[in-house]
Short mmCIF file of C-alpha atoms in Angstrom, two decimals:
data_model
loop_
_atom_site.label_atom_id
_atom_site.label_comp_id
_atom_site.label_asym_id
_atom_site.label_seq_id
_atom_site.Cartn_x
_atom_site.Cartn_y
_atom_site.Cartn_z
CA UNK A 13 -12.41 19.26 -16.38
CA UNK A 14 -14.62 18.72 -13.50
CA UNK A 15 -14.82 15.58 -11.58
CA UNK A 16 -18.26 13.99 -11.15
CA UNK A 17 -19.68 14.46 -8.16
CA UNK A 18 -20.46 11.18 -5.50
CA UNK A 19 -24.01 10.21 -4.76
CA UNK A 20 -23.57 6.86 -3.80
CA UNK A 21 -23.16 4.74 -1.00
CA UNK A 22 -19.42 4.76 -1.06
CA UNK A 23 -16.75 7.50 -0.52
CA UNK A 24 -14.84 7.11 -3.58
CA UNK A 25 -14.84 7.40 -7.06
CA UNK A 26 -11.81 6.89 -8.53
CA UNK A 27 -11.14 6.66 -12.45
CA UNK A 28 -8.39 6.31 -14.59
CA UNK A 29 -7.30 6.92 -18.09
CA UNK A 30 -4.27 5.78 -20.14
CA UNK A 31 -1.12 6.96 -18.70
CA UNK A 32 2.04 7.78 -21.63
CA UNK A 33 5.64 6.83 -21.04
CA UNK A 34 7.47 10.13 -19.75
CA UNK A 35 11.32 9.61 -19.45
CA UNK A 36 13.00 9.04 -15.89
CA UNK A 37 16.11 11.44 -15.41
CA UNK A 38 16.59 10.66 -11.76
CA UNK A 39 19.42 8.12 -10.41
CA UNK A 40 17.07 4.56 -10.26
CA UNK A 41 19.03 1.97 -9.31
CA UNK A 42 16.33 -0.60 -8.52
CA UNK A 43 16.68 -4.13 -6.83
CA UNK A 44 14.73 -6.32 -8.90
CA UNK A 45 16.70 -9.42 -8.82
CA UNK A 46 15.32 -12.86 -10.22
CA UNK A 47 12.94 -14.42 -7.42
CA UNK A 48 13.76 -17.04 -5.79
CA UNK A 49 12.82 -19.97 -2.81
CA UNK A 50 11.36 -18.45 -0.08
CA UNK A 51 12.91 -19.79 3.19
CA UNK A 52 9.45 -22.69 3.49
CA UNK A 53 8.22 -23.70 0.16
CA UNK A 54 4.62 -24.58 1.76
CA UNK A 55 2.72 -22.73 4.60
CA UNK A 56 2.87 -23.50 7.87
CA UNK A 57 -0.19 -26.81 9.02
CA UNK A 58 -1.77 -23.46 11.04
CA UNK A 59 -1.43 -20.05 11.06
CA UNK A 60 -3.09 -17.47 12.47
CA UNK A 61 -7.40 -16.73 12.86
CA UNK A 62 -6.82 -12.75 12.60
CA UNK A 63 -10.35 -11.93 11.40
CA UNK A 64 -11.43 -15.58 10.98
CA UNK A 65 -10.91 -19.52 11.19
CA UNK A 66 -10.77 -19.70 8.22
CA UNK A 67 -8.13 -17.53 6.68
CA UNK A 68 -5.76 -19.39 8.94
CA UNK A 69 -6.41 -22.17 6.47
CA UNK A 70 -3.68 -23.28 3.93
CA UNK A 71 -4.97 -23.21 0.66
CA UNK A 72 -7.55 -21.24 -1.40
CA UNK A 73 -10.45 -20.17 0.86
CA UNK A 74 -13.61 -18.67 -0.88
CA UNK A 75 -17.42 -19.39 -0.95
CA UNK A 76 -18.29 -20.23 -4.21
CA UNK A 77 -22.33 -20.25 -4.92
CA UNK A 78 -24.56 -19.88 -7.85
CA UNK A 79 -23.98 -16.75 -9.67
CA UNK A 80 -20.14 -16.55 -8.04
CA UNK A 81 -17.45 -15.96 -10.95
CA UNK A 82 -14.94 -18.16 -10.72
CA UNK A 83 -11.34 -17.57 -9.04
CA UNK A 84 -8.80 -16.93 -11.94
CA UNK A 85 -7.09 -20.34 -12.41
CA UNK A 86 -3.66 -19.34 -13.18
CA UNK A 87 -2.72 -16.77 -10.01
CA UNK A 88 0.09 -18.44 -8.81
CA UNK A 89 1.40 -16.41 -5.85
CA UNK A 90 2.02 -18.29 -2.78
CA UNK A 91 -0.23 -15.96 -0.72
CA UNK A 92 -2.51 -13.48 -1.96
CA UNK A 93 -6.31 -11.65 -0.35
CA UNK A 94 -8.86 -9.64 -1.68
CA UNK A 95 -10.83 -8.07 0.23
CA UNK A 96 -13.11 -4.71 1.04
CA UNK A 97 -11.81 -1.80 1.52
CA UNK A 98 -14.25 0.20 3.23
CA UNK A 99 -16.23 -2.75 5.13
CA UNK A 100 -13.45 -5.01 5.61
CA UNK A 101 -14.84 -7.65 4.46
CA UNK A 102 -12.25 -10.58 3.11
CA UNK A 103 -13.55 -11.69 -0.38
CA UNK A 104 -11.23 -14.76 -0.76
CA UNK A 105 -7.75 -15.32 0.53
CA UNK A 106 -5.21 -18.05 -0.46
CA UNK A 107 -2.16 -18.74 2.55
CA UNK A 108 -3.92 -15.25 3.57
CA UNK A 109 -1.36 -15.43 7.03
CA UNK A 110 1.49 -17.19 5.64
CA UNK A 111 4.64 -15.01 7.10
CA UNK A 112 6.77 -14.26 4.01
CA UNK A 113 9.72 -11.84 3.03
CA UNK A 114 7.45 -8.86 2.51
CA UNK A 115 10.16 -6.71 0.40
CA UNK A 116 9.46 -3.20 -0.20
CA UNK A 117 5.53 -3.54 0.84
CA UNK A 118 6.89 -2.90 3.91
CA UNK A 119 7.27 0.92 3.63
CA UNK A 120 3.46 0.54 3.69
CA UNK A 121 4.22 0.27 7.51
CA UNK A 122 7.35 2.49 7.97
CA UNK A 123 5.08 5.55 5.99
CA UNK A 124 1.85 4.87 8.10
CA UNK A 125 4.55 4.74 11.18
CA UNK A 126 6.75 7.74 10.66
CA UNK A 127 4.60 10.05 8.07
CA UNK A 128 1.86 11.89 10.89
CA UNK A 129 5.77 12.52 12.95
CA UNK A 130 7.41 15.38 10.23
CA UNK A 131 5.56 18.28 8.45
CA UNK A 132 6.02 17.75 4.98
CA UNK A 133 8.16 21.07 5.01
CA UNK A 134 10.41 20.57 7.29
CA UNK A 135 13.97 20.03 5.93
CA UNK A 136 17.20 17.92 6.57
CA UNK A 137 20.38 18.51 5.79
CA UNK A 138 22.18 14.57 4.53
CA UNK A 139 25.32 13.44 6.99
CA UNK A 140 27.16 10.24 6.29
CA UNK A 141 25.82 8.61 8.95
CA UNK A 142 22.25 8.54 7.78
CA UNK A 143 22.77 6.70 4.90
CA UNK A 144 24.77 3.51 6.59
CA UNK A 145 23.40 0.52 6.99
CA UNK A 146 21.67 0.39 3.33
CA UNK A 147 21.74 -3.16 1.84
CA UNK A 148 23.80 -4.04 -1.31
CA UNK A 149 21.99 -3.68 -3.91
CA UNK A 150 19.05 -1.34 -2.65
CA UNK A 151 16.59 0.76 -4.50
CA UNK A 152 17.48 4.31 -4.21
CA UNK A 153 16.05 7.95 -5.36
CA UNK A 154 19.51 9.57 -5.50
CA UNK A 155 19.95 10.86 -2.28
CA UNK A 156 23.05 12.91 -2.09
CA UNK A 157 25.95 13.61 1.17
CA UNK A 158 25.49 16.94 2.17
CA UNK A 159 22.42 17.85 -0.04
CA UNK A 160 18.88 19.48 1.92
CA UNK A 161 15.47 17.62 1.11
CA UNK A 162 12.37 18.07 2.21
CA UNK A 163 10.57 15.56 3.89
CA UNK A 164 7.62 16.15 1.20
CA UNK A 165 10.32 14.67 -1.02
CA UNK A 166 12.08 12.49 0.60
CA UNK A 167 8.67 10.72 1.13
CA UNK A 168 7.70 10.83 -2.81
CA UNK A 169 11.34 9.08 -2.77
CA UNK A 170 9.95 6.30 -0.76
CA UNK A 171 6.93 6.03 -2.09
CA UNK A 172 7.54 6.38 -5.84
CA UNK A 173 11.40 4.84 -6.25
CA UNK A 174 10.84 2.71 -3.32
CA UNK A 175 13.98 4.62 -1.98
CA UNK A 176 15.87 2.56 0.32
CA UNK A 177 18.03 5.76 1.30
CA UNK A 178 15.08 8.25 1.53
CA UNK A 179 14.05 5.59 4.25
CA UNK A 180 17.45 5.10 5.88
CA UNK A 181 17.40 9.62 6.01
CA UNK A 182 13.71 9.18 7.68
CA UNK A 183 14.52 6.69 9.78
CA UNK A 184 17.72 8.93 11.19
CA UNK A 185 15.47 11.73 11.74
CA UNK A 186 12.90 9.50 13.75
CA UNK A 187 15.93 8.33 16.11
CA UNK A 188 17.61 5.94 13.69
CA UNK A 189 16.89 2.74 12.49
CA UNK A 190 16.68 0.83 15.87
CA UNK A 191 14.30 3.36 17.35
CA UNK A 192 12.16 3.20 13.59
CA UNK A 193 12.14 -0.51 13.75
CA UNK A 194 10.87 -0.71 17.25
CA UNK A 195 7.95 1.91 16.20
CA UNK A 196 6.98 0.06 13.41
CA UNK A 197 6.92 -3.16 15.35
CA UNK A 198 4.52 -1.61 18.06
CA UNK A 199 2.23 -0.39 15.41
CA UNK A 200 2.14 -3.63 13.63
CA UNK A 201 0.95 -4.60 17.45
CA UNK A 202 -1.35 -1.72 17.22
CA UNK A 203 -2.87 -2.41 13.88
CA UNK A 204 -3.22 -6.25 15.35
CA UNK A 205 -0.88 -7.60 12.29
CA UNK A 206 0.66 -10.38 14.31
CA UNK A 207 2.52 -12.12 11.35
CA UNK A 208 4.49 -9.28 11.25
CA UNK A 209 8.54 -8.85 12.68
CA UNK A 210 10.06 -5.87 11.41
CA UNK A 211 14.30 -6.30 10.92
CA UNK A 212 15.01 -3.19 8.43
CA UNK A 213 12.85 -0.13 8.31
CA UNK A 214 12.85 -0.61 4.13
CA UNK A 215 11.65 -4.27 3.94
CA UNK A 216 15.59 -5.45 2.41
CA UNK A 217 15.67 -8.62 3.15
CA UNK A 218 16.54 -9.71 6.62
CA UNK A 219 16.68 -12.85 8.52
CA UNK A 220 13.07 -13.20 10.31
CA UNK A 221 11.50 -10.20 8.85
CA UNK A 222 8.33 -11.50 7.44
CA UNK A 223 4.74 -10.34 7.15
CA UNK A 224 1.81 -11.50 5.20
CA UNK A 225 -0.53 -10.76 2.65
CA UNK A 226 -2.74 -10.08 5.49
CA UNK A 227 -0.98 -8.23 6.88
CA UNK A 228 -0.16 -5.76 4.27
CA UNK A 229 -3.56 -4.97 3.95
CA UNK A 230 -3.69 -4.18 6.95
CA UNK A 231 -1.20 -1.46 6.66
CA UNK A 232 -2.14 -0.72 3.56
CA UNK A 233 -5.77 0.27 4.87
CA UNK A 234 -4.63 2.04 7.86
CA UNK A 235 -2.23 4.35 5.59
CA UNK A 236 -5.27 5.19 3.20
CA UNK A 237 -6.98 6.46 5.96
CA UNK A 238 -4.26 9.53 6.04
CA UNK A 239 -4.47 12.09 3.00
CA UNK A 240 -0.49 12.41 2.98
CA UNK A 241 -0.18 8.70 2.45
CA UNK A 242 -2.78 8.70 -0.36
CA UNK A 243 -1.22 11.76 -1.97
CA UNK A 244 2.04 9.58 -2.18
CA UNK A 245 1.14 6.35 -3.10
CA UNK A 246 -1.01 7.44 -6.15
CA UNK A 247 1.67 9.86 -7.30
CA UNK A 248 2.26 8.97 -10.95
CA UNK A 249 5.42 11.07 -11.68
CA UNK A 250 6.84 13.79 -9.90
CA UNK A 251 10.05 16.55 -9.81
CA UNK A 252 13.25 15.15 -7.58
CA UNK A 253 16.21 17.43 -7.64
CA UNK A 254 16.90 17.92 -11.22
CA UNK A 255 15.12 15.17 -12.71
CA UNK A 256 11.66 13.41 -12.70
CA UNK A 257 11.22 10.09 -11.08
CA UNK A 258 8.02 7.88 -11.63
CA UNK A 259 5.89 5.58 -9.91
CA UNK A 260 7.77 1.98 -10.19
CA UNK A 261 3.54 0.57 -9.63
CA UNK A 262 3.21 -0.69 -12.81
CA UNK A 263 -1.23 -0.59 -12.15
CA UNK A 264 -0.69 2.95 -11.45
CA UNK A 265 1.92 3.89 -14.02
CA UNK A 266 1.77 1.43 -17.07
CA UNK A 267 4.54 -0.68 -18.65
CA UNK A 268 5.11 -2.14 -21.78
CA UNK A 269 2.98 -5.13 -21.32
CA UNK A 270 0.74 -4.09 -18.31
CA UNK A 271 -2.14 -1.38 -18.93
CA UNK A 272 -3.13 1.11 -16.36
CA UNK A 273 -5.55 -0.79 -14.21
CA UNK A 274 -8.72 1.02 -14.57
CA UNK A 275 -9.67 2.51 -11.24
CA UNK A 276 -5.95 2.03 -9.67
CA UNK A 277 -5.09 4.67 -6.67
CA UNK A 278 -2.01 3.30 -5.03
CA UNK A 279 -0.83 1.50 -2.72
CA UNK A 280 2.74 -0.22 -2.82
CA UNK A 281 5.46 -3.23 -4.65
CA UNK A 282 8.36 -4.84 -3.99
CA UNK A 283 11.04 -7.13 -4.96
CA UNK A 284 13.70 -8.60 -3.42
CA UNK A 285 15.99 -12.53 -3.92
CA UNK A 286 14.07 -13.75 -1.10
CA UNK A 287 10.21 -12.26 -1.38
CA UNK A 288 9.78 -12.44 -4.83
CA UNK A 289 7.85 -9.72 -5.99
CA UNK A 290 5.42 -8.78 -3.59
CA UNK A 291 2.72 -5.94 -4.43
CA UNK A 292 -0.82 -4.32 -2.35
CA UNK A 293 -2.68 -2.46 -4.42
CA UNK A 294 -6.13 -0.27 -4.15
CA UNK A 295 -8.65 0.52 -6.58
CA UNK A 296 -12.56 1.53 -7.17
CA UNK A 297 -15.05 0.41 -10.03
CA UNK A 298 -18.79 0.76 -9.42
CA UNK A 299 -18.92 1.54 -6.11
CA UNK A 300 -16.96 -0.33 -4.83
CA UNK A 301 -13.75 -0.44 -3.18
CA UNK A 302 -11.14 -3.22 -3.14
CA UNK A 303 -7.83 -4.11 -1.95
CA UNK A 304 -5.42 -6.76 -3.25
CA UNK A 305 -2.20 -8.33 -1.55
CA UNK A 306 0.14 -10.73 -3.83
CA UNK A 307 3.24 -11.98 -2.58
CA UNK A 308 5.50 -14.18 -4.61
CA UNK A 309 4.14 -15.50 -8.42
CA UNK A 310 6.11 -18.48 -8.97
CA UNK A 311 5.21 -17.83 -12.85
CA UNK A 312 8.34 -15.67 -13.28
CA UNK A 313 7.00 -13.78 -15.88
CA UNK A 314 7.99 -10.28 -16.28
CA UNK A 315 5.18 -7.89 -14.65
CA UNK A 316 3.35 -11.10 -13.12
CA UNK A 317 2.58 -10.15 -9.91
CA UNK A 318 0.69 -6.98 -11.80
CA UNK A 319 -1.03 -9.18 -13.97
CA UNK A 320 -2.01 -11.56 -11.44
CA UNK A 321 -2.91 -8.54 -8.79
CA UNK A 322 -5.03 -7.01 -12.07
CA UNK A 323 -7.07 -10.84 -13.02
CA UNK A 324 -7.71 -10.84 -8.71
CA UNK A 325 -9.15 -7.18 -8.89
CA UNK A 326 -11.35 -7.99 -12.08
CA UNK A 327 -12.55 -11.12 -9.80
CA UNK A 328 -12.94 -9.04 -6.78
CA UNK A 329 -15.57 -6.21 -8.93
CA UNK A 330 -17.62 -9.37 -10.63
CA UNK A 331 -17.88 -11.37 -7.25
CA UNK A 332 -18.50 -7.60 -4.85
CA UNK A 333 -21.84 -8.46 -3.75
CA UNK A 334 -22.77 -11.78 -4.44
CA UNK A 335 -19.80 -14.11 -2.35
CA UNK A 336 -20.07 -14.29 1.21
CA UNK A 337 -16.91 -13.57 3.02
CA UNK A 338 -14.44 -15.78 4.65
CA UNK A 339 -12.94 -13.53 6.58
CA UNK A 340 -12.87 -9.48 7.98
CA UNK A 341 -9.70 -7.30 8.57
CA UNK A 342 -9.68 -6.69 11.92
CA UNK A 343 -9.52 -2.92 12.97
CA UNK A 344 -6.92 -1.73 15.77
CA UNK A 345 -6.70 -2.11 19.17
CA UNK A 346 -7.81 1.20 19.72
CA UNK A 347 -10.87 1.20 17.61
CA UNK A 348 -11.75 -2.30 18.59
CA UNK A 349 -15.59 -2.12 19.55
CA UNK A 350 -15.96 -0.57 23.26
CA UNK A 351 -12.49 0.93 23.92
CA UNK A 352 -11.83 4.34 23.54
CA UNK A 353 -11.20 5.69 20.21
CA UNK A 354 -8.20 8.60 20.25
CA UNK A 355 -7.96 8.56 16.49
CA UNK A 356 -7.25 6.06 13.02
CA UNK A 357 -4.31 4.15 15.09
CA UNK A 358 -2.18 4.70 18.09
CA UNK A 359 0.98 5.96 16.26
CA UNK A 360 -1.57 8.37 13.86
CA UNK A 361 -3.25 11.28 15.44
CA UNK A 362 -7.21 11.94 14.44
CA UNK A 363 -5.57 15.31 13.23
CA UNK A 364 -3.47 12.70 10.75
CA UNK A 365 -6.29 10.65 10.32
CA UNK A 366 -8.41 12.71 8.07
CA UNK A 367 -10.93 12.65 11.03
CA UNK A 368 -10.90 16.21 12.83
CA UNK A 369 -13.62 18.82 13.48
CA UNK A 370 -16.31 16.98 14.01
CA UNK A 371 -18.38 13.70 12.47
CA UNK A 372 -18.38 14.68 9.27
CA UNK A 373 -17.13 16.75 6.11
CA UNK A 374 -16.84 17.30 2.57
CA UNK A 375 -14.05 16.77 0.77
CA UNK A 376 -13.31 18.78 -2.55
CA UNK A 377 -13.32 16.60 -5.57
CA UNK A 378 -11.43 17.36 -9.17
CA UNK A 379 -9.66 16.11 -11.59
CA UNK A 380 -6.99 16.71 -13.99
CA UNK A 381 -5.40 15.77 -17.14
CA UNK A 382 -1.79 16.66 -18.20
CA UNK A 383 0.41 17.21 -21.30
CA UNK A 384 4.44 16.92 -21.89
CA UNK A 385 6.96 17.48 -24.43
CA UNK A 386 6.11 15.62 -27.68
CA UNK A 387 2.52 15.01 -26.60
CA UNK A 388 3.69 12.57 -23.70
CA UNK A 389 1.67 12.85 -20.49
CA UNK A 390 -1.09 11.92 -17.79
CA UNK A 391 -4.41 11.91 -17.36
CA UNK A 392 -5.98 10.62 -14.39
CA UNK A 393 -9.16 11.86 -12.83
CA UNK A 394 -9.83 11.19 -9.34
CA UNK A 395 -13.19 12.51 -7.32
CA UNK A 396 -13.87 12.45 -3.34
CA UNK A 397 -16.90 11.75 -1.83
CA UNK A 398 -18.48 12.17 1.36
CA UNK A 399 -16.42 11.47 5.02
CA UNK A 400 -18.52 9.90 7.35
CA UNK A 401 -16.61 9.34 10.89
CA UNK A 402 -17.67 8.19 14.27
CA UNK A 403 -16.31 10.72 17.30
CA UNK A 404 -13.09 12.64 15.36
CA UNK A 405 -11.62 10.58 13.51
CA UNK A 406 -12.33 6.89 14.46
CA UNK A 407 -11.60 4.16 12.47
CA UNK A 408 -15.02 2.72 10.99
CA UNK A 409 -15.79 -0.54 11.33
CA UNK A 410 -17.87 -2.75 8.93
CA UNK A 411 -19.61 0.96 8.00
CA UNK A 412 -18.42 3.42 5.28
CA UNK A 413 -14.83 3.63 5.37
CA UNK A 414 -13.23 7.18 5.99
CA UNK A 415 -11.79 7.51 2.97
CA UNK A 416 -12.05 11.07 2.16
CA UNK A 417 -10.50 12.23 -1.44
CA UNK A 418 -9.04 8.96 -1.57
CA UNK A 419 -5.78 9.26 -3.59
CA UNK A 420 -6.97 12.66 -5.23
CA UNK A 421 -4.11 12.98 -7.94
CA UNK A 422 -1.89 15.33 -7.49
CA UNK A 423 1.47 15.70 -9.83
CA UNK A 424 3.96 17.95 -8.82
CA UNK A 425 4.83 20.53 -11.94
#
């Protein structure tokens, strides 16, 4: 059926219904170990005042006032932020710049790095050499010696198995891993995420490689701004060679004891033995857009850092409005207000950015529902809404965030 169309303030609607079980045939061999210690077990005295004093704050900062809900009392991450998508505005934060392990939420920054650099067509034939270097233990799609992808799939690899060797085959066609890690590290620059030291292009656990939940938003808001990276990360379940692999974001795909978060749309988890589990996720109710970073529930719980990302969201919608911020996410260097503004982010073209032809543009909106074997399947509608950009694709700034068609849902048959 048709999606509603967007008359609102905002450009997104995004909504969600139940999402059945469909069986995974692909090779999954996911690192999910146990959590445990992260190398500090409190944050640092002071960290950094990225988009405000007080986010560099240990502890839980938010302004609570009459007619504030409360902050859920049993989120027990070590660092966590919710903020506003689309004005940037930080809702509450707790250790918001703590540098941690950031696991797998890294890709966040390897896709927004590398995606804009490959057409999604081109294709790459698998040597030995692009698949050394993997971790023990590392999440993997299945990617085969001597077998051709496409780099449409090798990217729903990373983004839906969390693919440690769709990365590694990336990373070989962008120069290798040294020549990725560098990138990513002068984009982290770029996108002013200074928490950040990249060690492995796939987030595997490394010594010194942390980020923060700041930090992830970060990339998790620049990536949005790129259709290609919203395709991916809201990607429910999708063909890979001759199986089907499926989202491992539990908001976005369901589990057992976790729902589909109503209004979910991406972005990206993690897990490894020294991050915990680590998860950034995006979603729309009522207007309004927010994003949510959790690294590292020390309630060990299976699914917790879902269920604590899901009670943070549910605070975030009820609170929209009525707190006043403690913080902003920064925008790049290159959109910073008076420097020239080439596009979304030095290492993403405008053309990339969702932000050519002009200041302005419609984006189609419609939705979809679909069916299995058995009765098993997917429904999730998502609509666009209006594009509003400044000059060709800049990156707005405490306006209406350039989210075209955000994560318009799209299953491969």
């Amino acid at each position: 059926m048709p999606a509603p169309k967007t008359t609102g303030r905002r450009a997104l609607l995004v909504t969600s219904a139940a999402l059945l079980s469909l069986s995974v045939t692909a090779p999954a061999a996911l690192a999910a170990p146990t959590p445990s210690a992260s190398p500090t077990a409190t944050p640092p005295a002071r960290m950094s005042t990225v988009g405000g004093d007080r986010l560099g704050m240990p502890g839980t900062q938010v302004n609570l006032a009459p007619g504030v809900p409360v902050l859920p009392k049993d989120v027990t991450a070590r660092s966590w932020i919710v903020s506003d998508a689309e004005s940037g505005e930080v809702l509450a934060a707790h250790n918001a710049h703590w540098p941690l392990p950031p696991a797998s939420t890294l890709k966040m920054l390897f896709a927004d790095t590398v995606l804009p650099r490959f057409p999604k067509d081109t294709r790459h034939r698998v040597v030995p050499s692009d698949l050394r270097g993997m971790g023990a233990g590392s999440s993997v799609v299945g990617i085969k010696e001597g077998s051709t992808y496409s780099v449409h799939d090798l990217w729903l690899g990373v983004f839906l198995r969390s693919g440690n060797d769709a990365v590694h085959v990336l990373s070989a066609m962008n120069g290798g891993v040294r020549q990725t890690v560098q990138d990513m590290q002068d984009h982290a620059e770029e996108l002013q995420a200074r928490d950040t030291q990249v060690v492995s292009p796939d987030g595997y656990d490394a010594p010194g490689q942390v980020s923060s939940a700041y930090d992830l938003t970060l990339f998790a808001r620049s990536g949005l701004q790129k259709k290609d990276f919203r395709d991916y990360c809201s990607t429910v379940s999708a063909k890979f060679g001759s199986g089907e692999i499926r989202n491992t974001n539990r908001l976005l795909s369901g589990d057992s004891d976790v729902p589909v978060y109503q209004g979910i749309a991406g972005v990206k988890n993690g897990n490894t033995t020294n991050a915990g589990a680590t998860f950034t996720g995006v979603a729309e109710r009522g207007g309004k857009v927010l994003l949510v970073t959790v690294m590292n529930p020390q309630k060990h719980e299976h699914n917790e850092v879902y269920k604590e990302t899901a009670k943070l969201f549910d605070w975030g919608f009820q609170a929209a409005g009525k707190v006043s911020p403690v913080g902003e996410l920064v925008p790049p260097k290159s959109a910073a207000p008076g420097t020239a503004q080439p596009g979304a982010s030095a290492s993403a073209p405008a053309a990339q950015a969702e932000g050519q032809g002009g200041s302005g543009g419609k984006a189609a909106a419609s939705a979809s529902t679909g069916s299995g074997a058995g009765g098993a399947g997917i429904a999730l509608a998502v609509a666009g809404g209006l594009l509003v950009l400044l000059g060709g694709g800049a990156f707005l700034v405490n306006r209406r965030w350039p989210l075209p068609d955000l994560m318009r849902r799209r299953t491969r048959p």
